[in-house]
């Protein structure tokens, strides 16, 4: 890795990253800054490319763990509930990161415009729809030019889109090009599972049979459960549980709601089951978790995990 380019990128991001979360002039680019390590928090990682340029972060996707720092980038191609925490950050050397959003249509456009990419589908793998790859000097150079463009208002609107396409082209050429390829195919397993996940995210509070998701995905029942597990690292029931618990925690913090009401609103019929699931995911029962958070201060906690709240 070209350390001088990495240093230049760190300095460029630091110039534009005075807050915890910094939306930029480019709608596809968000910058992050944190000066302390954080407690584990449950959050949904949306389809994005996540790059740490200083510091370190660890994510848990059920039985999978992903630890990444300045030498790697992470790609998520589905909405995935993960538990994550920043493990290396100080005032002198804050955690700095960026994320780049993209659409299946953008990936499809690049594939159609470049004959160098294979037109036949890549072989299906049993890996989750999230993975790590080593960052290259070409990517560093591309990222540096993109972030430095924030300093130049005259060229921003035209060049930003070109730089983004160049970045996506390089990611398609990288170790995880096959997972990006999959999301561009409307009839791929990833696109079918995406339809089911979109329904889950909008209806997780409701009581419905999981077979509903099979119909929405348009897959056979056996293939749906197999591919859902391979891509997300969990069952549909576990996925729904994590969405419910994340929302319940938000309600207790932001609305000062008690555990019984929060559990009921997110879809739990049994308070005891809600308490058991909550403790298993967050490490403490609801009352103790709220007490812990209020000990450090709710606002401080939100600031510590601000990417979850905006």
mmCIF file of N, CA and C in Angstrom, residues 176-278:
data_model
loop_
_atom_site.group_PDB
_atom_site.id
_atom_site.type_symbol
_atom_site.label_atom_id
_atom_site.label_comp_id
_atom_site.label_asym_id
_atom_site.label_seq_id
_atom_site.Cartn_x
_atom_site.Cartn_y
_atom_site.Cartn_z
ATOM 1 N N UNK A 176 -14.223 -8.830 -4.905
ATOM 2 C CA UNK A 176 -15.655 -9.000 -4.681
ATOM 3 C C UNK A 176 -16.492 -8.543 -5.868
ATOM 4 N N UNK A 177 -15.865 -8.507 -7.029
ATOM 5 C CA UNK A 177 -16.607 -8.119 -8.219
ATOM 6 C C UNK A 177 -17.824 -8.993 -8.468
ATOM 7 N N UNK A 178 -17.717 -10.279 -8.084
ATOM 8 C CA UNK A 178 -18.823 -11.210 -8.337
ATOM 9 C C UNK A 178 -20.066 -10.852 -7.528
ATOM 10 N N UNK A 179 -19.889 -10.308 -6.297
ATOM 11 C CA UNK A 179 -21.074 -9.970 -5.493
ATOM 12 C C UNK A 179 -21.750 -8.719 -6.045
ATOM 13 N N UNK A 180 -20.961 -7.791 -6.587
ATOM 14 C CA UNK A 180 -21.554 -6.618 -7.231
ATOM 15 C C UNK A 180 -22.265 -7.027 -8.516
ATOM 16 N N UNK A 181 -21.670 -7.963 -9.223
ATOM 17 C CA UNK A 181 -22.299 -8.477 -10.447
ATOM 18 C C UNK A 181 -23.681 -9.040 -10.138
ATOM 19 N N UNK A 182 -23.784 -9.772 -9.041
ATOM 20 C CA UNK A 182 -25.038 -10.436 -8.691
ATOM 21 C C UNK A 182 -26.189 -9.449 -8.495
ATOM 22 N N UNK A 183 -25.908 -8.288 -7.878
ATOM 23 C CA UNK A 183 -27.009 -7.362 -7.590
ATOM 24 C C UNK A 183 -27.523 -6.671 -8.842
ATOM 25 N N UNK A 184 -26.745 -6.723 -9.925
ATOM 26 C CA UNK A 184 -27.189 -6.059 -11.157
ATOM 27 C C UNK A 184 -28.127 -6.938 -11.968
ATOM 28 N N UNK A 185 -28.228 -8.205 -11.589
ATOM 29 C CA UNK A 185 -29.059 -9.154 -12.341
ATOM 30 C C UNK A 185 -30.435 -9.261 -11.691
ATOM 31 N N UNK A 186 -31.455 -8.835 -12.415
ATOM 32 C CA UNK A 186 -32.800 -8.807 -11.849
ATOM 33 C C UNK A 186 -33.340 -10.162 -11.462
ATOM 34 N N UNK A 187 -32.815 -11.241 -12.049
ATOM 35 C CA UNK A 187 -33.302 -12.583 -11.746
ATOM 36 C C UNK A 187 -32.322 -13.373 -10.872
ATOM 37 N N UNK A 188 -31.378 -12.701 -10.272
ATOM 38 C CA UNK A 188 -30.420 -13.409 -9.416
ATOM 39 C C UNK A 188 -31.046 -13.710 -8.059
ATOM 40 N N UNK A 189 -30.439 -14.649 -7.335
ATOM 41 C CA UNK A 189 -30.915 -14.960 -5.991
ATOM 42 C C UNK A 189 -30.857 -13.732 -5.094
ATOM 43 N N UNK A 190 -29.812 -12.909 -5.267
ATOM 44 C CA UNK A 190 -29.675 -11.708 -4.438
ATOM 45 C C UNK A 190 -30.858 -10.778 -4.651
ATOM 46 N N UNK A 191 -31.269 -10.595 -5.899
ATOM 47 C CA UNK A 191 -32.401 -9.692 -6.156
ATOM 48 C C UNK A 191 -33.697 -10.262 -5.595
ATOM 49 N N UNK A 192 -33.873 -11.575 -5.650
ATOM 50 C CA UNK A 192 -35.071 -12.197 -5.078
ATOM 51 C C UNK A 192 -35.094 -12.042 -3.552
ATOM 52 N N UNK A 193 -33.962 -12.299 -2.914
ATOM 53 C CA UNK A 193 -33.877 -12.157 -1.452
ATOM 54 C C UNK A 193 -34.050 -10.695 -1.053
ATOM 55 N N UNK A 194 -33.563 -9.777 -1.880
ATOM 56 C CA UNK A 194 -33.729 -8.347 -1.598
ATOM 57 C C UNK A 194 -35.204 -7.984 -1.492
ATOM 58 N N UNK A 195 -36.039 -8.539 -2.365
ATOM 59 C CA UNK A 195 -37.472 -8.245 -2.310
ATOM 60 C C UNK A 195 -38.062 -8.694 -0.970
ATOM 61 N N UNK A 196 -37.663 -9.868 -0.510
ATOM 62 C CA UNK A 196 -38.162 -10.362 0.777
ATOM 63 C C UNK A 196 -37.676 -9.488 1.927
ATOM 64 N N UNK A 197 -36.424 -9.061 1.868
ATOM 65 C CA UNK A 197 -35.864 -8.233 2.935
ATOM 66 C C UNK A 197 -36.543 -6.863 2.962
ATOM 67 N N UNK A 198 -36.826 -6.316 1.796
ATOM 68 C CA UNK A 198 -37.529 -5.027 1.758
ATOM 69 C C UNK A 198 -38.889 -5.133 2.453
ATOM 70 N N UNK A 199 -39.567 -6.235 2.238
ATOM 71 C CA UNK A 199 -40.853 -6.435 2.913
ATOM 72 C C UNK A 199 -40.645 -6.564 4.420
ATOM 73 N N UNK A 200 -39.639 -7.320 4.820
ATOM 74 C CA UNK A 200 -39.341 -7.491 6.247
ATOM 75 C C UNK A 200 -39.065 -6.153 6.918
ATOM 76 N N UNK A 201 -38.299 -5.315 6.281
ATOM 77 C CA UNK A 201 -37.915 -4.036 6.886
ATOM 78 C C UNK A 201 -39.119 -3.106 7.061
ATOM 79 N N UNK A 202 -40.113 -3.255 6.227
ATOM 80 C CA UNK A 202 -41.287 -2.375 6.322
ATOM 81 C C UNK A 202 -42.424 -2.970 7.150
ATOM 82 N N UNK A 203 -42.346 -4.268 7.449
ATOM 83 C CA UNK A 203 -43.464 -4.931 8.127
ATOM 84 C C UNK A 203 -43.012 -5.782 9.310
ATOM 85 N N UNK A 204 -41.826 -5.511 9.852
ATOM 86 C CA UNK A 204 -41.305 -6.396 10.903
ATOM 87 C C UNK A 204 -42.147 -6.359 12.179
ATOM 88 N N UNK A 205 -42.915 -5.277 12.409
ATOM 89 C CA UNK A 205 -43.752 -5.217 13.616
ATOM 90 C C UNK A 205 -44.991 -6.095 13.512
ATOM 91 N N UNK A 206 -45.335 -6.484 12.295
ATOM 92 C CA UNK A 206 -46.579 -7.204 12.065
ATOM 93 C C UNK A 206 -46.398 -8.709 12.271
ATOM 94 N N UNK A 207 -47.510 -9.375 12.560
ATOM 95 C CA UNK A 207 -47.498 -10.833 12.670
ATOM 96 C C UNK A 207 -47.864 -11.418 11.295
ATOM 97 N N UNK A 208 -46.954 -12.129 10.694
ATOM 98 C CA UNK A 208 -47.245 -12.784 9.424
ATOM 99 C C UNK A 208 -46.430 -14.065 9.324
ATOM 100 N N UNK A 209 -46.916 -14.986 8.532
ATOM 101 C CA UNK A 209 -46.221 -16.249 8.327
ATOM 102 C C UNK A 209 -44.971 -16.002 7.477
ATOM 103 N N UNK A 210 -43.881 -16.649 7.858
ATOM 104 C CA UNK A 210 -42.644 -16.478 7.102
ATOM 105 C C UNK A 210 -42.798 -16.961 5.667
ATOM 106 N N UNK A 211 -43.762 -17.850 5.438
ATOM 107 C CA UNK A 211 -44.008 -18.313 4.065
ATOM 108 C C UNK A 211 -44.389 -17.152 3.147
ATOM 109 N N UNK A 212 -44.888 -16.063 3.732
ATOM 110 C CA UNK A 212 -45.187 -14.858 2.942
ATOM 111 C C UNK A 212 -43.947 -14.385 2.202
ATOM 112 N N UNK A 213 -42.792 -14.474 2.866
ATOM 113 C CA UNK A 213 -41.544 -14.011 2.265
ATOM 114 C C UNK A 213 -41.130 -14.893 1.098
ATOM 115 N N UNK A 214 -41.431 -16.178 1.210
ATOM 116 C CA UNK A 214 -41.116 -17.099 0.117
ATOM 117 C C UNK A 214 -41.879 -16.684 -1.138
ATOM 118 N N UNK A 215 -43.135 -16.344 -0.971
ATOM 119 C CA UNK A 215 -43.957 -15.924 -2.113
ATOM 120 C C UNK A 215 -43.466 -14.611 -2.696
ATOM 121 N N UNK A 216 -43.083 -13.685 -1.823
ATOM 122 C CA UNK A 216 -42.594 -12.385 -2.301
ATOM 123 C C UNK A 216 -41.288 -12.555 -3.074
ATOM 124 N N UNK A 217 -40.421 -13.435 -2.587
ATOM 125 C CA UNK A 217 -39.146 -13.670 -3.262
ATOM 126 C C UNK A 217 -39.329 -14.392 -4.587
ATOM 127 N N UNK A 218 -40.412 -15.159 -4.714
ATOM 128 C CA UNK A 218 -40.645 -15.902 -5.950
ATOM 129 C C UNK A 218 -39.677 -17.059 -6.122
ATOM 130 N N UNK A 219 -39.359 -17.721 -5.011
ATOM 131 C CA UNK A 219 -38.420 -18.839 -5.032
ATOM 132 C C UNK A 219 -39.089 -20.065 -4.423
ATOM 133 N N UNK A 220 -38.513 -21.222 -4.662
ATOM 134 C CA UNK A 220 -39.003 -22.406 -3.971
ATOM 135 C C UNK A 220 -38.684 -22.270 -2.488
ATOM 136 N N UNK A 221 -39.456 -22.915 -1.638
ATOM 137 C CA UNK A 221 -39.254 -22.779 -0.195
ATOM 138 C C UNK A 221 -37.868 -23.245 0.224
ATOM 139 N N UNK A 222 -37.419 -24.368 -0.276
ATOM 140 C CA UNK A 222 -36.113 -24.886 0.127
ATOM 141 C C UNK A 222 -34.983 -23.978 -0.325
ATOM 142 N N UNK A 223 -35.072 -23.470 -1.568
ATOM 143 C CA UNK A 223 -34.017 -22.589 -2.070
ATOM 144 C C UNK A 223 -34.024 -21.250 -1.345
ATOM 145 N N UNK A 224 -35.230 -20.749 -1.019
ATOM 146 C CA UNK A 224 -35.318 -19.479 -0.305
ATOM 147 C C UNK A 224 -34.609 -19.564 1.048
ATOM 148 N N UNK A 225 -34.946 -20.568 1.839
ATOM 149 C CA UNK A 225 -34.337 -20.678 3.167
ATOM 150 C C UNK A 225 -32.832 -20.917 3.069
ATOM 151 N N UNK A 226 -32.413 -21.698 2.095
ATOM 152 C CA UNK A 226 -30.988 -21.970 1.923
ATOM 153 C C UNK A 226 -30.232 -20.699 1.562
ATOM 154 N N UNK A 227 -30.738 -19.984 0.550
ATOM 155 C CA UNK A 227 -30.023 -18.792 0.086
ATOM 156 C C UNK A 227 -30.140 -17.637 1.079
ATOM 157 N N UNK A 228 -31.284 -17.527 1.748
ATOM 158 C CA UNK A 228 -31.418 -16.477 2.765
ATOM 159 C C UNK A 228 -30.360 -16.688 3.844
ATOM 160 N N UNK A 229 -30.184 -17.925 4.287
ATOM 161 C CA UNK A 229 -29.185 -18.223 5.313
ATOM 162 C C UNK A 229 -27.778 -17.979 4.834
ATOM 163 N N UNK A 230 -27.483 -18.363 3.590
ATOM 164 C CA UNK A 230 -26.134 -18.167 3.051
ATOM 165 C C UNK A 230 -25.797 -16.687 2.916
ATOM 166 N N UNK A 231 -26.757 -15.894 2.446
ATOM 167 C CA UNK A 231 -26.493 -14.491 2.152
ATOM 168 C C UNK A 231 -26.528 -13.600 3.389
ATOM 169 N N UNK A 232 -27.388 -13.910 4.344
ATOM 170 C CA UNK A 232 -27.526 -13.043 5.518
ATOM 171 C C UNK A 232 -26.876 -13.609 6.771
ATOM 172 N N UNK A 233 -26.549 -14.892 6.753
ATOM 173 C CA UNK A 233 -25.967 -15.509 7.943
ATOM 174 C C UNK A 233 -26.973 -15.804 9.031
ATOM 175 N N UNK A 234 -28.272 -15.732 8.708
ATOM 176 C CA UNK A 234 -29.309 -15.966 9.722
ATOM 177 C C UNK A 234 -30.584 -16.429 9.041
ATOM 178 N N UNK A 235 -31.547 -16.862 9.852
ATOM 179 C CA UNK A 235 -32.850 -17.241 9.326
ATOM 180 C C UNK A 235 -33.727 -15.994 9.204
ATOM 181 N N UNK A 236 -34.829 -16.055 8.446
ATOM 182 C CA UNK A 236 -35.744 -14.912 8.394
ATOM 183 C C UNK A 236 -36.288 -14.543 9.772
ATOM 184 N N UNK A 237 -36.544 -15.527 10.641
ATOM 185 C CA UNK A 237 -37.040 -15.234 11.990
ATOM 186 C C UNK A 237 -35.988 -14.478 12.789
ATOM 187 N N UNK A 238 -34.721 -14.873 12.678
ATOM 188 C CA UNK A 238 -33.655 -14.160 13.385
ATOM 189 C C UNK A 238 -33.494 -12.746 12.843
ATOM 190 N N UNK A 239 -33.629 -12.598 11.542
ATOM 191 C CA UNK A 239 -33.527 -11.278 10.923
ATOM 192 C C UNK A 239 -34.624 -10.361 11.467
ATOM 193 N N UNK A 240 -35.859 -10.860 11.489
ATOM 194 C CA UNK A 240 -36.974 -10.054 11.998
ATOM 195 C C UNK A 240 -36.764 -9.715 13.468
ATOM 196 N N UNK A 241 -36.254 -10.649 14.253
ATOM 197 C CA UNK A 241 -36.008 -10.407 15.670
ATOM 198 C C UNK A 241 -35.037 -9.249 15.862
ATOM 199 N N UNK A 242 -33.984 -9.203 15.062
ATOM 200 C CA UNK A 242 -32.984 -8.146 15.229
ATOM 201 C C UNK A 242 -33.548 -6.784 14.843
ATOM 202 N N UNK A 243 -34.377 -6.751 13.809
ATOM 203 C CA UNK A 243 -35.024 -5.493 13.463
ATOM 204 C C UNK A 243 -35.931 -5.025 14.597
ATOM 205 N N UNK A 244 -36.671 -5.952 15.186
ATOM 206 C CA UNK A 244 -37.581 -5.598 16.278
ATOM 207 C C UNK A 244 -36.814 -5.081 17.494
ATOM 208 N N UNK A 245 -35.730 -5.743 17.830
ATOM 209 C CA UNK A 245 -34.970 -5.333 19.016
ATOM 210 C C UNK A 245 -34.297 -3.985 18.805
ATOM 211 N N UNK A 246 -33.797 -3.747 17.610
ATOM 212 C CA UNK A 246 -33.180 -2.453 17.322
ATOM 213 C C UNK A 246 -34.202 -1.328 17.470
ATOM 214 N N UNK A 247 -35.399 -1.541 16.931
ATOM 215 C CA UNK A 247 -36.437 -0.513 17.025
ATOM 216 C C UNK A 247 -36.919 -0.349 18.464
ATOM 217 N N UNK A 248 -37.036 -1.448 19.205
ATOM 218 C CA UNK A 248 -37.453 -1.354 20.609
ATOM 219 C C UNK A 248 -36.448 -0.547 21.422
ATOM 220 N N UNK A 249 -35.185 -0.770 21.194
ATOM 221 C CA UNK A 249 -34.150 -0.012 21.913
ATOM 222 C C UNK A 249 -34.250 1.475 21.583
ATOM 223 N N UNK A 250 -34.505 1.778 20.306
ATOM 224 C CA UNK A 250 -34.657 3.176 19.906
ATOM 225 C C UNK A 250 -35.854 3.813 20.604
ATOM 226 N N UNK A 251 -36.965 3.084 20.677
ATOM 227 C CA UNK A 251 -38.164 3.612 21.323
ATOM 228 C C UNK A 251 -37.926 3.874 22.810
ATOM 229 N N UNK A 252 -37.224 2.980 23.479
ATOM 230 C CA UNK A 252 -36.963 3.164 24.909
ATOM 231 C C UNK A 252 -36.044 4.349 25.159
ATOM 232 N N UNK A 253 -35.118 4.587 24.229
ATOM 233 C CA UNK A 253 -34.182 5.695 24.405
ATOM 234 C C UNK A 253 -34.792 7.034 23.993
ATOM 235 N N UNK A 254 -35.384 7.070 22.806
ATOM 236 C CA UNK A 254 -35.840 8.361 22.283
ATOM 237 C C UNK A 254 -37.221 8.746 22.765
ATOM 238 N N UNK A 255 -38.074 7.751 23.105
ATOM 239 C CA UNK A 255 -39.436 8.026 23.548
ATOM 240 C C UNK A 255 -39.639 7.772 25.039
ATOM 241 N N UNK A 256 -38.566 7.351 25.708
ATOM 242 C CA UNK A 256 -38.642 7.025 27.144
ATOM 243 C C UNK A 256 -39.738 5.995 27.418
ATOM 244 N N UNK A 257 -39.880 5.033 26.533
ATOM 245 C CA UNK A 257 -40.922 4.018 26.635
ATOM 246 C C UNK A 257 -40.440 2.859 27.502
ATOM 247 N N UNK A 258 -41.347 2.258 28.252
ATOM 248 C CA UNK A 258 -40.927 1.109 29.056
ATOM 249 C C UNK A 258 -40.805 -0.133 28.166
ATOM 250 N N UNK A 259 -40.126 -1.155 28.703
ATOM 251 C CA UNK A 259 -39.802 -2.336 27.907
ATOM 252 C C UNK A 259 -41.052 -3.063 27.421
ATOM 253 N N UNK A 260 -42.061 -3.180 28.280
ATOM 254 C CA UNK A 260 -43.258 -3.929 27.902
ATOM 255 C C UNK A 260 -43.947 -3.286 26.700
ATOM 256 N N UNK A 261 -44.107 -1.960 26.736
ATOM 257 C CA UNK A 261 -44.769 -1.271 25.634
ATOM 258 C C UNK A 261 -43.933 -1.301 24.357
ATOM 259 N N UNK A 262 -42.617 -1.106 24.523
ATOM 260 C CA UNK A 262 -41.739 -1.137 23.353
ATOM 261 C C UNK A 262 -41.772 -2.507 22.693
ATOM 262 N N UNK A 263 -41.700 -3.552 23.513
ATOM 263 C CA UNK A 263 -41.750 -4.904 22.962
ATOM 264 C C UNK A 263 -43.050 -5.174 22.228
ATOM 265 N N UNK A 264 -44.158 -4.723 22.805
ATOM 266 C CA UNK A 264 -45.460 -4.925 22.179
ATOM 267 C C UNK A 264 -45.548 -4.188 20.846
ATOM 268 N N UNK A 265 -45.051 -2.940 20.803
ATOM 269 C CA UNK A 265 -45.150 -2.139 19.588
ATOM 270 C C UNK A 265 -44.334 -2.709 18.436
ATOM 271 N N UNK A 266 -43.233 -3.379 18.753
ATOM 272 C CA UNK A 266 -42.400 -3.917 17.671
ATOM 273 C C UNK A 266 -42.812 -5.337 17.270
ATOM 274 N N UNK A 267 -43.840 -5.894 17.923
ATOM 275 C CA UNK A 267 -44.360 -7.171 17.470
ATOM 276 C C UNK A 267 -44.277 -8.329 18.434
ATOM 277 N N UNK A 268 -43.709 -8.110 19.624
ATOM 278 C CA UNK A 268 -43.637 -9.190 20.601
ATOM 279 C C UNK A 268 -44.982 -9.346 21.320
ATOM 280 N N UNK A 269 -45.417 -10.574 21.479
ATOM 281 C CA UNK A 269 -46.634 -10.854 22.235
ATOM 282 C C UNK A 269 -46.317 -11.277 23.662
ATOM 283 N N UNK A 270 -45.079 -11.715 23.904
ATOM 284 C CA UNK A 270 -44.664 -12.193 25.226
ATOM 285 C C UNK A 270 -43.557 -11.303 25.786
ATOM 286 N N UNK A 271 -43.810 -10.566 26.886
ATOM 287 C CA UNK A 271 -42.759 -9.753 27.498
ATOM 288 C C UNK A 271 -41.544 -10.573 27.917
ATOM 289 N N UNK A 272 -41.764 -11.798 28.405
ATOM 290 C CA UNK A 272 -40.630 -12.615 28.834
ATOM 291 C C UNK A 272 -39.756 -13.005 27.647
ATOM 292 N N UNK A 273 -40.375 -13.291 26.493
ATOM 293 C CA UNK A 273 -39.594 -13.616 25.299
ATOM 294 C C UNK A 273 -38.820 -12.402 24.821
ATOM 295 N N UNK A 274 -39.451 -11.236 24.887
ATOM 296 C CA UNK A 274 -38.763 -9.999 24.515
ATOM 297 C C UNK A 274 -37.543 -9.780 25.395
ATOM 298 N N UNK A 275 -37.688 -9.956 26.699
ATOM 299 C CA UNK A 275 -36.571 -9.757 27.620
ATOM 300 C C UNK A 275 -35.443 -10.746 27.344
ATOM 301 N N UNK A 276 -35.800 -12.003 27.055
ATOM 302 C CA UNK A 276 -34.772 -13.015 26.778
ATOM 303 C C UNK A 276 -34.000 -12.670 25.502
ATOM 304 N N UNK A 277 -34.735 -12.319 24.450
ATOM 305 C CA UNK A 277 -34.075 -11.975 23.187
ATOM 306 C C UNK A 277 -33.217 -10.724 23.345
ATOM 307 N N UNK A 278 -33.733 -9.744 24.061
ATOM 308 C CA UNK A 278 -33.014 -8.481 24.239
ATOM 309 C C UNK A 278 -31.685 -8.734 24.950
#
